[in-house]
Coordinates of C-alpha atoms in Angstrom, one line a residue:
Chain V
X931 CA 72.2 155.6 71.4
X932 CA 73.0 157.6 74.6
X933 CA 76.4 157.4 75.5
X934 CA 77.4 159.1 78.7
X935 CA 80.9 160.4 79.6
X936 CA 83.0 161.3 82.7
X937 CA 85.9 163.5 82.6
X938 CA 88.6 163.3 84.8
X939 CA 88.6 159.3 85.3
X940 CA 90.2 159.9 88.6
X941 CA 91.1 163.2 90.8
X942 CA 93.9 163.8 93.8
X943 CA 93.2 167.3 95.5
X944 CA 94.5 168.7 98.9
X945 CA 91.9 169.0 101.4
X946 CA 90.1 172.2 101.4
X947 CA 89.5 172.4 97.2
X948 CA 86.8 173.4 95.6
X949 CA 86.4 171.2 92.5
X950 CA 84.3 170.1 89.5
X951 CA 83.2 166.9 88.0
X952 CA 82.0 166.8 84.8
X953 CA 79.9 164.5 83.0
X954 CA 78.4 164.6 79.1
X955 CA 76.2 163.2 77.2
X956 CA 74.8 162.4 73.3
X957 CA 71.3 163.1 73.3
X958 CA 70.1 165.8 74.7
X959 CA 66.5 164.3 75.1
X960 CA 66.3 163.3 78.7
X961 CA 64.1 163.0 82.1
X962 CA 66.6 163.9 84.2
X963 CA 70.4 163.7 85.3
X964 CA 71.3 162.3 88.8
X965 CA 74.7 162.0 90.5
X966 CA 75.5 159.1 92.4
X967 CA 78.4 158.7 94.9
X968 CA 80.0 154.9 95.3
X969 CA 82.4 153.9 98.3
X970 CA 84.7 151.5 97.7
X971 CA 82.6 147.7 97.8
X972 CA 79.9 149.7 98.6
X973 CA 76.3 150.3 96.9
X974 CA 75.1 153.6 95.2
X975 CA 74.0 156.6 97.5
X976 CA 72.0 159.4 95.3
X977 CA 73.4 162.6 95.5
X978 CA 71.7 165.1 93.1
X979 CA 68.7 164.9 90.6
X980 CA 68.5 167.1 87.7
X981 CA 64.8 167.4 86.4
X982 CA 65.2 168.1 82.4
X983 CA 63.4 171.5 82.9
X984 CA 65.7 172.3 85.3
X985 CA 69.3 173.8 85.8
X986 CA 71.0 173.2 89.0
X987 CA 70.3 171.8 92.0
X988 CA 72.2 172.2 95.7
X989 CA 72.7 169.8 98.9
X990 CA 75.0 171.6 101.2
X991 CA 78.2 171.9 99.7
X992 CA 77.6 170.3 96.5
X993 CA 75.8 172.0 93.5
X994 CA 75.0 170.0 90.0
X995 CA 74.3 171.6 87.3
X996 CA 72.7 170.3 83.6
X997 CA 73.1 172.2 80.1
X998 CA 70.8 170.2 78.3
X999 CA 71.2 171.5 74.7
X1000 CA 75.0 171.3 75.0
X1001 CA 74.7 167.6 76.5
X1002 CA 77.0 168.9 79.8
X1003 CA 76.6 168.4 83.5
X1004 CA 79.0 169.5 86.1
X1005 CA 79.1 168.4 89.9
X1006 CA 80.8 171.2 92.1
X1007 CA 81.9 170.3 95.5
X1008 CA 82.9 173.5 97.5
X1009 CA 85.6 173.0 100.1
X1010 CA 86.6 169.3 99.7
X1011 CA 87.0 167.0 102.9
X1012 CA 88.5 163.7 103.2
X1013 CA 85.2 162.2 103.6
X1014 CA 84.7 163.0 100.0
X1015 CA 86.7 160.6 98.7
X1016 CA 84.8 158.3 96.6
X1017 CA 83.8 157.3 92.8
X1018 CA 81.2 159.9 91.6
X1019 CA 79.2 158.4 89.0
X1020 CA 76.5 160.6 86.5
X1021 CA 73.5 158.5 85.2
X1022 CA 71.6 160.0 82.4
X1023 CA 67.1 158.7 82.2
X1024 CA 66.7 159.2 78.4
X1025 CA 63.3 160.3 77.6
X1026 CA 61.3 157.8 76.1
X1027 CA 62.9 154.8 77.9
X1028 CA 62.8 153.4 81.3
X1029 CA 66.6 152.7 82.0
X1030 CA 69.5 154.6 83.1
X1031 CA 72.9 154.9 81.7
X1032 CA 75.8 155.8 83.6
X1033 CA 79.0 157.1 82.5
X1034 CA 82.5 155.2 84.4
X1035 CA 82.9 157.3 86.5
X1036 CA 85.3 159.6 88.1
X1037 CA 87.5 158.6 91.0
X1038 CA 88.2 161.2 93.8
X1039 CA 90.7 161.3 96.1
X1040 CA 91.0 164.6 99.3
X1041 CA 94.1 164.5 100.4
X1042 CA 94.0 165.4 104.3
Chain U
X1142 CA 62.4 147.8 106.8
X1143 CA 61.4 149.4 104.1
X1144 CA 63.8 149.5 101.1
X1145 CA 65.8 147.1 98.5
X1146 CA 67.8 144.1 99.8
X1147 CA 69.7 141.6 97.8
X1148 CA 71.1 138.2 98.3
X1149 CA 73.8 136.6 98.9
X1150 CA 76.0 140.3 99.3
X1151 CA 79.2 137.9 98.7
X1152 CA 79.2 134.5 96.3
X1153 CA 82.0 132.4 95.2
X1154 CA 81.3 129.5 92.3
X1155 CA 82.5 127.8 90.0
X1156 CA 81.8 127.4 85.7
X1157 CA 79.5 125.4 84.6
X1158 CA 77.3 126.3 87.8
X1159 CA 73.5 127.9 88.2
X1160 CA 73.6 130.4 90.5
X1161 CA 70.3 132.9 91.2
X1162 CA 71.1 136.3 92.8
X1163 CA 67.8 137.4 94.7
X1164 CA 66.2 141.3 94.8
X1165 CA 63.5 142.1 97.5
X1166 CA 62.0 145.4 97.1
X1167 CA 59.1 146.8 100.2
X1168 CA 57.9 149.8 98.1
X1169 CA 55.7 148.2 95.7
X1170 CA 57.5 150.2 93.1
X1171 CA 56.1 148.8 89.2
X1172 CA 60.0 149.2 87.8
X1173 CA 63.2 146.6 88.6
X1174 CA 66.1 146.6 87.3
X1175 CA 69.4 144.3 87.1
X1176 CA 72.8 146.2 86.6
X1177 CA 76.0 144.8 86.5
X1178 CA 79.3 146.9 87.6
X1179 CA 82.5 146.2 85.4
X1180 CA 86.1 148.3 86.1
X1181 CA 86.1 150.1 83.0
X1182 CA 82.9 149.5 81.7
X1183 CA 80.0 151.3 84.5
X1184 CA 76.8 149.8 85.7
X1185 CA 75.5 148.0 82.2
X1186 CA 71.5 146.8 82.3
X1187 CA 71.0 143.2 82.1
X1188 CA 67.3 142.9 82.1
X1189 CA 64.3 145.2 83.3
X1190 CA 61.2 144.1 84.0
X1191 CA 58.0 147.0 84.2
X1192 CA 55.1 144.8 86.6
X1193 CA 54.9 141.5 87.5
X1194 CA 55.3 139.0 84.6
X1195 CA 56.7 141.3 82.0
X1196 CA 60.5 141.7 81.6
X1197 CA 62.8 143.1 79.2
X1198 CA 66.5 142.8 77.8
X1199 CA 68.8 145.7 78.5
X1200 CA 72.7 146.4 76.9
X1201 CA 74.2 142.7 78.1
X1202 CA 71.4 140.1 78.8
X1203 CA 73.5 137.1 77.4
X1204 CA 73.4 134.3 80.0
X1205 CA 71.0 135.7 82.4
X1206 CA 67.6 134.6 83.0
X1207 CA 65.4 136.5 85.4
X1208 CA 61.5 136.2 86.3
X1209 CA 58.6 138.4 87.9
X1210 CA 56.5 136.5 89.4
X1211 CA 55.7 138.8 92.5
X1212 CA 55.4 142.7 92.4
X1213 CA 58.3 143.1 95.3
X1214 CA 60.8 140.0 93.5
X1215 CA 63.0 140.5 90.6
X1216 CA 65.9 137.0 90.9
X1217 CA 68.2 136.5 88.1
X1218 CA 69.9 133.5 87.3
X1219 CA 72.9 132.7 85.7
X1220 CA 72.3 129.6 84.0
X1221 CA 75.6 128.3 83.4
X1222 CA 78.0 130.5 85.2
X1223 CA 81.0 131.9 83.5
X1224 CA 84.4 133.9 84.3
X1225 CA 83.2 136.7 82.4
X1226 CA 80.3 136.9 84.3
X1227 CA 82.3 137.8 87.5
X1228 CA 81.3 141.4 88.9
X1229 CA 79.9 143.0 91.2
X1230 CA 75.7 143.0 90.7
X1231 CA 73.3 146.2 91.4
X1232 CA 69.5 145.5 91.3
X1233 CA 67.1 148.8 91.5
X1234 CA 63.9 149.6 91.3
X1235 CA 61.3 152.6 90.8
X1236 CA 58.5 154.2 90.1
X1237 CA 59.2 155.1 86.4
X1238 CA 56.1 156.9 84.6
X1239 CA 57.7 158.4 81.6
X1240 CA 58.4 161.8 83.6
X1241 CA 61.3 163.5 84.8
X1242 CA 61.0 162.8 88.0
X1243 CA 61.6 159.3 87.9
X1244 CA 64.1 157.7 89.6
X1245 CA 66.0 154.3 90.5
X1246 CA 66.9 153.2 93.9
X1247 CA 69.9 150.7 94.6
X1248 CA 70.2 148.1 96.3
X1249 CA 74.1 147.3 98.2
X1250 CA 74.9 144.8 95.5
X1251 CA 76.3 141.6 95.5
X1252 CA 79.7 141.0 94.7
X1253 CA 79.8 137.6 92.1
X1254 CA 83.4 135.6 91.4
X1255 CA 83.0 132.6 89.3
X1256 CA 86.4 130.9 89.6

C-alpha cells in the first residue's frame, strides 16, 4: 500500500530563503509525482508534475525533483516571498491504479 | 466556462440528515473522483467512478453513496449525515489512461459541518 510522507509538517522562514520541501514515498512504482499548493479554505492549484521517466521539472522559481528508486521528492523554492505562504501538498499516481495519494502536507510560512 | 465546479461551496446540517454534494465537470474527462480533506489525515478517496455508470470505492467510502449517470456529473450523498463526516470535500476529475501523464484536476471544494 503506497503511503506518502511530508517532512517538515510546517515551516517559518525569513523572506528572501531558498528552501526545500520534501516528500517520500513506499513504492517506487508510479506514473508520476505532482506538487500541489493549498491556500488557506481554498482549492488545490497544481504546481509541478513529475513524469516517472523523468527527474526534475521547473516553473520560475520552483524546481521539483523525483528519485524514484529511493522513493524521494523534493520541492525547491528559490528566494521565498510572502506570497508563498501556503500548505504544499505532494500526491503520488501509483502505477497500475487510477487514484492519487497525498501525503499531509507541509505548512509554509515567509516571514516578510 | 470550462472547468470543475462544485455545489454548495459552504453547507451546514444536522445528523441524521441526507445531504448530496454536487460535481459538474465541462471537459468530458472519463475519470471523477471524490476526496475528502481531514487536519491530520490529507485528501482521502471516497469513491471513483471511470465512465458513466461505473464507480468504485476508494480508502473511506463508509456512508457515502455516489452515482454516474451523466459523463460531466459525479454527486455524492451522504445518506445519514454524521459529525465525523464534517470536512472539507474536493471532487476531481481526468483523463486517466494508465500513463504517466495523467493527471487530476480539482475542483474549490465544499466545506461540510454536520452539527
Amino acid at each position: 500500500k503506497q503511503e506518502v510522507t511530508q517532512i517538515p509538517a510546517a515551516l517559518s522562514v525569513p523572506e528572501g530563503e531558498n528552501l526545500v520541501l520534501n516528500c517520500s514515498f513506499t513504492d517506487s512504482a508510479i506514473y508520476n509525482l505532482q506538487w500541489f499548493r493549498q491556500d488557506p479554505g481554498k482549492g488545490l492549484t497544481s504546481l509541478l508534475l513529475i513524469q516517472s521517466s523523468q527527474r526534475e521539472q521547473t516553473s520560475g522559481r520552483l524546481n521539483a525533483s523525483l528519485d524514484k528508486s529511493s522513493g524521494r521528492s523534493t520541492l525547491y523554492i528559490a528566494a521565498s516571498q510572502p506570497g508563498d505562504s501556503a500548505t504544499y501538498l505532494c500526491a503520488v499516481l501509483t502505477s497500475g491504479t487510477y487514484k492519487y495519494i497525498f501525503g499531509t502536507g507541509t505548512r509554509l510560512k515567509v516571514l516578510a | 466556462d470550462a472547468g470543475i465546479t462544485q455545489s454548495p461551496r459552504y453547507k451546514i446540517t444536522e445528523t441524521g440528515r441526507q445531504v448530496t454534494l454536487m460535481c459538474h465537470q465541462t471537459w468530458s474527462h472519463s475519470y471523477m473522483f471524490w476526496y475528502r480533506q481531514d487536519l491530520g489525515h490529507g485528501l482521502r478517496l471516497i469513491y471513483y467512478s471511470a465512465a458513466a455508470d461505473i464507480t468504485d470505492k476508494g480508502e473511506v467510502p463508509d456512508g457515502y453513496v455516489v452515482s454516474r449517470s451523466k459523463t460531466e456529473n459525479f454527486p455524492l450523498t451522504l445518506e445519514s449525515a454524521t459529525r465525523s463526516q464534517t470536512s472539507v470535500y474536493f471532487c476531481a476529475s481526468g483523463l486517466t489512461a494508465g500513463a504517466s501523464t495523467d493527471t487530476q484536476y480539482f475542483g474549490p471544494g465544499t466545506r461540510l459541518t454536520v452539527l
